[in-house]
């Protein structure tokens, strides 16, 4: 099997994808600077893998550090996760997001090219669709963004598309995924955001476990069945397996592709709250507050292309997402710190 460089490897999605790659027989070289993750993830991954994982502490915004990592490891392909990812924070700190997300991508691509590596899976986002014109959203839907985070992903996609056109050696997957939630079924790894969570599920988890008093629901007057935002929530392990399927497609010579990774079904904030209460047996008090800048009313995928092209489809239900998230959170009320 192949040796894969995984940037952002100790983050939420990166750590779960690491396990999925190992399970598929790949060798993984993980890279992270722990800007939004914990070194304790490495011990958990080693425990689950039954062997010590290979890891390099480095920053994708450091070209020299990246070059040194790649000089020490012969790799066949890369999956690039390392990026800042919070919509609200990106509105407050747009320059920080551009510097890290675009600059880091450029550095990774340059380092790969310098080593003669031309297969890359890029972590994009459904935010590139902006305010969707039709639902579910197909890959050929118009692209526009409503916040700086989404803009960094769209610019990243455009940069990679130009690279493909100019240099046919590149085979690049651009994976547009929706709202990853849940945790590994072992309960040993999961989502552990720094500070106040920017995404729904970790906030719900922290309210249920008692570390936060109530959930703030941003907007109750959207044009949706119950007035709250509707999103396509996908289990993080389904998402991880989607990356493995995409990587296999590239390694088998299937060529570049752009696909949605989602379930194709939308759930409102209040539906998620209800499902989590059922899974955890705990109440989740909530209060509806003003809408959040940059958010859209509803966003869910048409995932049929991924099924046809990659042979991949999301398998895990909303209840499974909530059960696995609760297993992680209830066993780790303060994330990796306790």
CSV table of C-alpha atoms in Angstrom, one decimal:
chain,number,residue,atom,x,y,z
A,1,UNK,CA,0.0,0.0,0.0
A,2,UNK,CA,0.9,3.7,-0.2
A,3,UNK,CA,2.6,6.1,2.2
A,4,UNK,CA,0.4,9.1,2.8
A,5,UNK,CA,1.3,12.5,4.3
A,6,UNK,CA,-1.5,13.8,6.5
A,7,UNK,CA,-1.5,17.5,7.4
A,8,UNK,CA,-3.6,18.6,10.3
A,9,UNK,CA,-3.3,15.0,11.4
A,10,UNK,CA,-4.1,15.4,15.1
A,11,UNK,CA,-7.2,17.5,14.5
A,12,UNK,CA,-10.7,16.2,14.6
A,13,UNK,CA,-11.1,15.0,11.1
A,14,UNK,CA,-7.4,14.3,10.5
A,15,UNK,CA,-7.2,11.9,13.5
A,16,UNK,CA,-10.2,9.9,12.4
A,17,UNK,CA,-8.9,9.7,8.8
A,18,UNK,CA,-5.6,8.5,10.1
A,19,UNK,CA,-7.3,5.5,11.6
A,20,UNK,CA,-9.3,4.9,8.4
A,21,UNK,CA,-6.1,5.0,6.3
A,22,UNK,CA,-4.3,2.6,8.6
A,23,UNK,CA,-7.3,0.2,8.5
A,24,UNK,CA,-7.2,0.3,4.7
A,25,UNK,CA,-3.5,-0.8,4.8
A,26,UNK,CA,-1.8,2.6,4.1
A,27,UNK,CA,1.2,3.9,5.9
A,28,UNK,CA,0.7,7.4,7.4
A,29,UNK,CA,3.1,10.2,8.2
A,30,UNK,CA,1.1,12.6,10.4
A,31,UNK,CA,2.0,16.3,10.6
A,32,UNK,CA,0.6,19.0,12.9
A,33,UNK,CA,1.6,21.9,15.0
A,34,UNK,CA,-1.1,21.4,17.7
A,35,UNK,CA,-2.6,24.9,17.0
A,36,UNK,CA,-6.0,23.4,17.5
A,37,UNK,CA,-5.3,19.9,18.8
A,38,UNK,CA,-3.7,17.9,21.6
A,39,UNK,CA,-0.5,15.8,21.5
A,40,UNK,CA,-2.4,13.3,23.6
A,41,UNK,CA,-4.2,12.3,20.3
A,42,UNK,CA,-1.0,10.5,19.3
A,43,UNK,CA,-1.1,8.1,22.3
A,44,UNK,CA,-4.8,7.3,21.6
A,45,UNK,CA,-4.0,6.7,17.9
A,46,UNK,CA,-1.2,4.4,18.8
A,47,UNK,CA,-3.4,2.5,21.2
A,48,UNK,CA,-6.1,2.1,18.6
A,49,UNK,CA,-3.6,1.2,15.8
A,50,UNK,CA,-1.7,-1.3,18.0
A,51,UNK,CA,1.5,0.3,17.0
A,52,UNK,CA,3.4,3.6,17.5
A,53,UNK,CA,2.2,6.1,14.8
A,54,UNK,CA,4.6,8.1,12.7
A,55,UNK,CA,4.4,11.8,13.5
A,56,UNK,CA,6.3,15.0,12.7
A,57,UNK,CA,5.5,18.3,14.6
A,58,UNK,CA,5.6,21.0,11.9
A,59,UNK,CA,3.6,24.0,10.7
A,60,UNK,CA,2.3,24.1,7.1
A,61,UNK,CA,3.1,27.9,7.2
A,62,UNK,CA,6.8,27.0,7.6
A,63,UNK,CA,8.2,26.0,4.1
A,64,UNK,CA,11.6,24.9,5.4
A,65,UNK,CA,10.0,22.7,8.1
A,66,UNK,CA,7.7,21.1,5.4
A,67,UNK,CA,10.7,20.5,3.1
A,68,UNK,CA,12.6,18.8,5.9
A,69,UNK,CA,9.7,16.5,6.8
A,70,UNK,CA,9.3,15.4,3.2
A,71,UNK,CA,13.0,14.8,2.8
A,72,UNK,CA,12.8,12.3,5.7
A,73,UNK,CA,9.9,10.4,4.4
A,74,UNK,CA,9.2,9.0,1.0
A,75,UNK,CA,5.5,9.6,0.3
A,76,UNK,CA,3.2,8.7,-2.5
A,77,UNK,CA,0.3,11.2,-1.9
A,78,UNK,CA,-1.0,13.7,0.6
A,79,UNK,CA,-4.2,14.7,2.3
A,80,UNK,CA,-4.3,18.3,3.3
A,81,UNK,CA,-6.5,19.1,6.3
A,82,UNK,CA,-4.4,21.8,8.1
A,83,UNK,CA,-6.5,24.9,8.2
A,84,UNK,CA,-8.5,27.2,10.4
A,85,UNK,CA,-12.2,26.3,10.1
A,86,UNK,CA,-14.6,28.4,12.1
A,87,UNK,CA,-17.0,30.6,10.1
A,88,UNK,CA,-17.7,33.1,12.8
A,89,UNK,CA,-14.0,33.5,13.7
A,90,UNK,CA,-13.1,34.0,10.1
A,91,UNK,CA,-15.5,37.0,9.9
A,92,UNK,CA,-13.7,38.5,12.9
A,93,UNK,CA,-10.1,37.6,11.7
A,94,UNK,CA,-10.2,37.4,7.9
A,95,UNK,CA,-6.5,38.1,7.4
A,96,UNK,CA,-5.4,35.4,9.8
A,97,UNK,CA,-7.6,32.9,7.8
A,98,UNK,CA,-6.2,33.9,4.5
A,99,UNK,CA,-2.6,33.8,5.7
A,100,UNK,CA,-3.0,30.3,7.2
A,101,UNK,CA,-5.4,28.6,4.8
A,102,UNK,CA,-4.1,29.9,1.5
A,103,UNK,CA,-0.4,30.3,2.6
A,104,UNK,CA,-0.4,26.8,4.1
A,105,UNK,CA,-1.9,25.2,1.0
A,106,UNK,CA,0.7,26.9,-1.3
A,107,UNK,CA,3.5,25.7,0.9
A,108,UNK,CA,2.2,22.1,1.0
A,109,UNK,CA,1.8,22.0,-2.8
A,110,UNK,CA,5.2,23.5,-3.4
A,111,UNK,CA,6.8,21.0,-1.0
A,112,UNK,CA,5.1,18.1,-2.7
A,113,UNK,CA,6.1,19.2,-6.2
A,114,UNK,CA,9.7,19.7,-5.1
A,115,UNK,CA,9.7,16.0,-4.0
A,116,UNK,CA,8.0,14.8,-7.2
A,117,UNK,CA,4.7,14.0,-5.5
A,118,UNK,CA,1.6,14.9,-7.5
A,119,UNK,CA,-1.4,13.3,-5.8
A,120,UNK,CA,-3.3,15.4,-3.3
A,121,UNK,CA,-6.7,15.2,-1.6
A,122,UNK,CA,-7.8,18.7,-0.5
A,123,UNK,CA,-10.2,19.3,2.4
A,124,UNK,CA,-12.7,21.7,1.0
A,125,UNK,CA,-16.1,22.6,2.3
A,126,UNK,CA,-19.8,23.0,1.4
A,127,UNK,CA,-19.3,26.7,2.3
A,128,UNK,CA,-18.0,27.2,-1.3
A,129,UNK,CA,-21.7,27.0,-2.4
A,130,UNK,CA,-22.6,30.1,-0.4
A,131,UNK,CA,-26.4,30.6,-0.3
A,132,UNK,CA,-27.5,27.6,-2.3
A,133,UNK,CA,-29.9,28.1,-5.1
A,134,UNK,CA,-31.2,24.5,-5.1
A,135,UNK,CA,-31.3,21.7,-2.6
A,136,UNK,CA,-29.8,19.2,-2.4
A,137,UNK,CA,-26.6,20.8,-3.7
A,138,UNK,CA,-24.9,19.1,-6.7
A,139,UNK,CA,-21.2,19.6,-7.5
A,140,UNK,CA,-22.0,21.8,-10.5
A,141,UNK,CA,-24.0,24.3,-8.4
A,142,UNK,CA,-22.9,27.9,-8.6
A,143,UNK,CA,-19.9,28.7,-6.4
A,144,UNK,CA,-20.0,31.8,-4.1
A,145,UNK,CA,-19.1,32.4,-0.5
A,146,UNK,CA,-20.7,34.3,2.4
A,147,UNK,CA,-17.7,34.4,4.8
A,148,UNK,CA,-13.9,34.5,4.7
A,149,UNK,CA,-13.5,30.8,5.7
A,150,UNK,CA,-15.5,29.8,2.7
A,151,UNK,CA,-13.5,32.2,0.5
A,152,UNK,CA,-10.2,30.5,1.6
A,153,UNK,CA,-11.6,27.1,0.6
A,154,UNK,CA,-12.9,28.4,-2.8
A,155,UNK,CA,-9.7,30.2,-3.6
A,156,UNK,CA,-7.8,27.0,-2.6
A,157,UNK,CA,-10.0,25.0,-5.0
A,158,UNK,CA,-9.4,27.6,-7.8
A,159,UNK,CA,-5.6,27.5,-7.2
A,160,UNK,CA,-5.6,23.7,-7.4
A,161,UNK,CA,-7.7,23.7,-10.6
A,162,UNK,CA,-5.3,26.1,-12.2
A,163,UNK,CA,-2.4,23.8,-11.1
A,164,UNK,CA,-4.1,20.8,-12.8
A,165,UNK,CA,-4.6,22.7,-16.0
A,166,UNK,CA,-1.0,24.0,-16.2
A,167,UNK,CA,0.7,20.8,-15.1
A,168,UNK,CA,-1.0,17.5,-16.1
A,169,UNK,CA,1.2,15.5,-13.7
A,170,UNK,CA,-1.1,16.6,-10.8
A,171,UNK,CA,-4.1,14.4,-9.8
A,172,UNK,CA,-6.1,16.4,-7.2
A,173,UNK,CA,-9.3,15.5,-5.3
A,174,UNK,CA,-11.3,18.4,-4.0
A,175,UNK,CA,-13.7,17.1,-1.3
A,176,UNK,CA,-16.6,19.4,-0.4
A,177,UNK,CA,-18.0,18.1,2.9
A,178,UNK,CA,-20.7,19.3,5.0
A,179,UNK,CA,-21.0,19.1,8.8
A,180,UNK,CA,-18.8,16.3,10.4
A,181,UNK,CA,-20.0,15.2,13.9
A,182,UNK,CA,-19.7,12.2,16.1
A,183,UNK,CA,-16.6,10.3,17.2
A,184,UNK,CA,-14.7,7.0,16.8
A,185,UNK,CA,-16.9,4.2,18.2
A,186,UNK,CA,-14.1,3.4,20.8
A,187,UNK,CA,-14.8,6.7,22.6
A,188,UNK,CA,-11.0,7.3,22.7
A,189,UNK,CA,-10.8,10.1,20.2
A,190,UNK,CA,-13.3,12.8,19.3
A,191,UNK,CA,-13.8,16.5,18.8
A,192,UNK,CA,-12.1,18.7,21.3
A,193,UNK,CA,-12.3,22.4,20.3
A,194,UNK,CA,-10.3,25.1,22.0
A,195,UNK,CA,-12.4,27.6,24.0
A,196,UNK,CA,-16.1,28.1,23.1
A,197,UNK,CA,-17.1,25.7,20.4
A,198,UNK,CA,-17.9,27.2,17.0
A,199,UNK,CA,-19.9,24.2,15.8
A,200,UNK,CA,-23.1,22.7,17.0
A,201,UNK,CA,-22.4,19.2,18.1
A,202,UNK,CA,-19.5,19.9,20.5
A,203,UNK,CA,-21.5,22.7,22.0
A,204,UNK,CA,-24.5,20.3,22.5
A,205,UNK,CA,-22.1,17.8,24.0
A,206,UNK,CA,-20.7,20.3,26.5
A,207,UNK,CA,-24.2,21.4,27.6
A,208,UNK,CA,-25.3,17.8,28.1
A,209,UNK,CA,-22.2,16.9,30.1
A,210,UNK,CA,-22.6,20.0,32.3
A,211,UNK,CA,-19.6,22.1,31.4
A,212,UNK,CA,-21.9,24.7,29.7
A,213,UNK,CA,-25.3,25.9,31.0
A,214,UNK,CA,-27.2,26.2,27.7
A,215,UNK,CA,-26.9,26.0,24.0
A,216,UNK,CA,-27.2,29.2,22.0
A,217,UNK,CA,-29.1,28.6,18.8
A,218,UNK,CA,-28.2,31.2,16.2
A,219,UNK,CA,-31.4,32.2,14.6
A,220,UNK,CA,-35.0,30.9,15.0
A,221,UNK,CA,-36.6,32.7,12.0
A,222,UNK,CA,-35.0,31.0,9.0
A,223,UNK,CA,-37.2,29.7,6.2
A,224,UNK,CA,-37.0,26.1,7.5
A,225,UNK,CA,-39.6,23.8,9.1
A,226,UNK,CA,-38.8,24.9,12.7
A,227,UNK,CA,-37.0,28.2,12.0
A,228,UNK,CA,-33.6,26.9,12.9
A,229,UNK,CA,-30.7,26.3,10.4
A,230,UNK,CA,-30.7,23.0,8.5
A,231,UNK,CA,-27.4,21.2,7.8
A,232,UNK,CA,-26.2,17.9,6.4
A,233,UNK,CA,-24.6,16.2,9.4
A,234,UNK,CA,-22.2,13.4,8.5
A,235,UNK,CA,-20.5,11.0,10.9
A,236,UNK,CA,-16.8,11.8,11.1
A,237,UNK,CA,-15.9,8.1,10.4
A,238,UNK,CA,-18.0,8.1,7.2
A,239,UNK,CA,-16.2,11.3,6.2
A,240,UNK,CA,-12.8,9.6,7.0
A,241,UNK,CA,-13.7,6.6,4.8
A,242,UNK,CA,-14.7,9.0,2.0
A,243,UNK,CA,-11.1,10.4,2.1
A,244,UNK,CA,-9.8,6.8,1.9
A,245,UNK,CA,-12.0,6.1,-1.1
A,246,UNK,CA,-10.9,9.3,-2.8
A,247,UNK,CA,-7.2,8.5,-2.2
A,248,UNK,CA,-7.7,5.0,-3.6
A,249,UNK,CA,-9.3,6.6,-6.7
A,250,UNK,CA,-6.2,8.8,-7.2
A,251,UNK,CA,-3.7,6.0,-6.5
A,252,UNK,CA,-5.5,3.7,-8.9
A,253,UNK,CA,-5.1,6.3,-11.7
A,254,UNK,CA,-8.7,7.4,-11.7
A,255,UNK,CA,-7.7,11.0,-12.0
A,256,UNK,CA,-8.8,14.3,-10.5
A,257,UNK,CA,-12.3,14.8,-9.1
A,258,UNK,CA,-14.6,17.1,-7.2
A,259,UNK,CA,-17.2,15.5,-5.0
A,260,UNK,CA,-19.6,16.2,-2.2
A,261,UNK,CA,-19.2,14.1,1.0
A,262,UNK,CA,-22.5,14.2,2.8
A,263,UNK,CA,-25.6,12.2,3.6
A,264,UNK,CA,-28.0,14.0,1.3
A,265,UNK,CA,-30.3,14.6,4.3
A,266,UNK,CA,-30.7,17.9,6.2
A,267,UNK,CA,-31.4,18.1,10.0
A,268,UNK,CA,-32.3,21.3,11.8
A,269,UNK,CA,-30.6,22.4,15.0
A,270,UNK,CA,-33.6,21.4,17.1
A,271,UNK,CA,-33.7,18.0,15.5
A,272,UNK,CA,-30.1,17.5,16.5
A,273,UNK,CA,-30.8,18.6,20.0
A,274,UNK,CA,-33.7,16.2,20.3
A,275,UNK,CA,-31.7,13.3,18.9
A,276,UNK,CA,-28.8,14.1,21.3
A,277,UNK,CA,-31.2,14.2,24.3
A,278,UNK,CA,-32.4,10.7,23.3
A,279,UNK,CA,-28.9,9.4,22.8
A,280,UNK,CA,-27.5,10.8,26.1
A,281,UNK,CA,-30.6,10.7,28.4
A,282,UNK,CA,-29.6,14.3,29.4
A,283,UNK,CA,-31.5,17.5,28.8
A,284,UNK,CA,-30.0,20.1,26.5
A,285,UNK,CA,-31.4,23.5,27.5
A,286,UNK,CA,-31.2,26.0,24.6
A,287,UNK,CA,-31.9,29.7,23.9
A,288,UNK,CA,-32.5,31.2,20.5
A,289,UNK,CA,-30.4,34.2,19.8
A,290,UNK,CA,-29.6,36.4,16.8
A,291,UNK,CA,-28.4,34.9,13.6
A,292,UNK,CA,-24.7,34.5,13.1
A,293,UNK,CA,-23.0,36.5,10.4
A,294,UNK,CA,-22.2,34.4,7.3
A,295,UNK,CA,-24.6,31.6,8.0
A,296,UNK,CA,-27.2,30.3,5.5
A,297,UNK,CA,-30.7,28.9,6.2
A,298,UNK,CA,-30.2,25.4,4.8
A,299,UNK,CA,-27.3,23.4,3.2
A,300,UNK,CA,-27.3,19.7,2.4
A,301,UNK,CA,-25.6,17.6,-0.3
A,302,UNK,CA,-26.4,15.7,-3.3
A,303,UNK,CA,-23.9,12.9,-2.7
A,304,UNK,CA,-24.7,10.7,-5.7
A,305,UNK,CA,-21.5,11.5,-7.6
A,306,UNK,CA,-19.4,10.1,-4.7
A,307,UNK,CA,-21.4,6.9,-4.8
A,308,UNK,CA,-21.0,6.5,-8.6
A,309,UNK,CA,-17.3,7.6,-8.9
A,310,UNK,CA,-15.8,6.4,-5.6
A,311,UNK,CA,-18.2,3.7,-4.5
A,312,UNK,CA,-18.7,5.6,-1.2
A,313,UNK,CA,-21.8,6.5,0.7
A,314,UNK,CA,-22.4,7.6,4.2
A,315,UNK,CA,-23.7,4.7,6.3
A,316,UNK,CA,-24.2,6.0,9.9
A,317,UNK,CA,-27.4,7.6,11.2
A,318,UNK,CA,-28.0,10.8,13.2
A,319,UNK,CA,-28.7,8.6,16.3
A,320,UNK,CA,-25.3,6.9,15.8
A,321,UNK,CA,-23.6,10.3,15.4
A,322,UNK,CA,-25.1,11.4,18.7
A,323,UNK,CA,-24.4,8.1,20.5
A,324,UNK,CA,-20.7,8.1,19.5
A,325,UNK,CA,-20.3,11.8,20.3
A,326,UNK,CA,-21.8,11.3,23.7
A,327,UNK,CA,-19.6,8.2,24.4
A,328,UNK,CA,-16.5,10.4,23.7
A,329,UNK,CA,-17.8,13.5,25.6
A,330,UNK,CA,-19.1,11.6,28.7
A,331,UNK,CA,-15.8,9.8,29.0
A,332,UNK,CA,-13.8,13.0,28.5
A,333,UNK,CA,-15.8,15.9,29.9
A,334,UNK,CA,-12.9,18.3,29.3
A,335,UNK,CA,-11.7,16.7,26.1
A,336,UNK,CA,-8.2,15.3,26.0
A,337,UNK,CA,-7.4,17.2,29.2
A,338,UNK,CA,-9.7,15.1,31.3
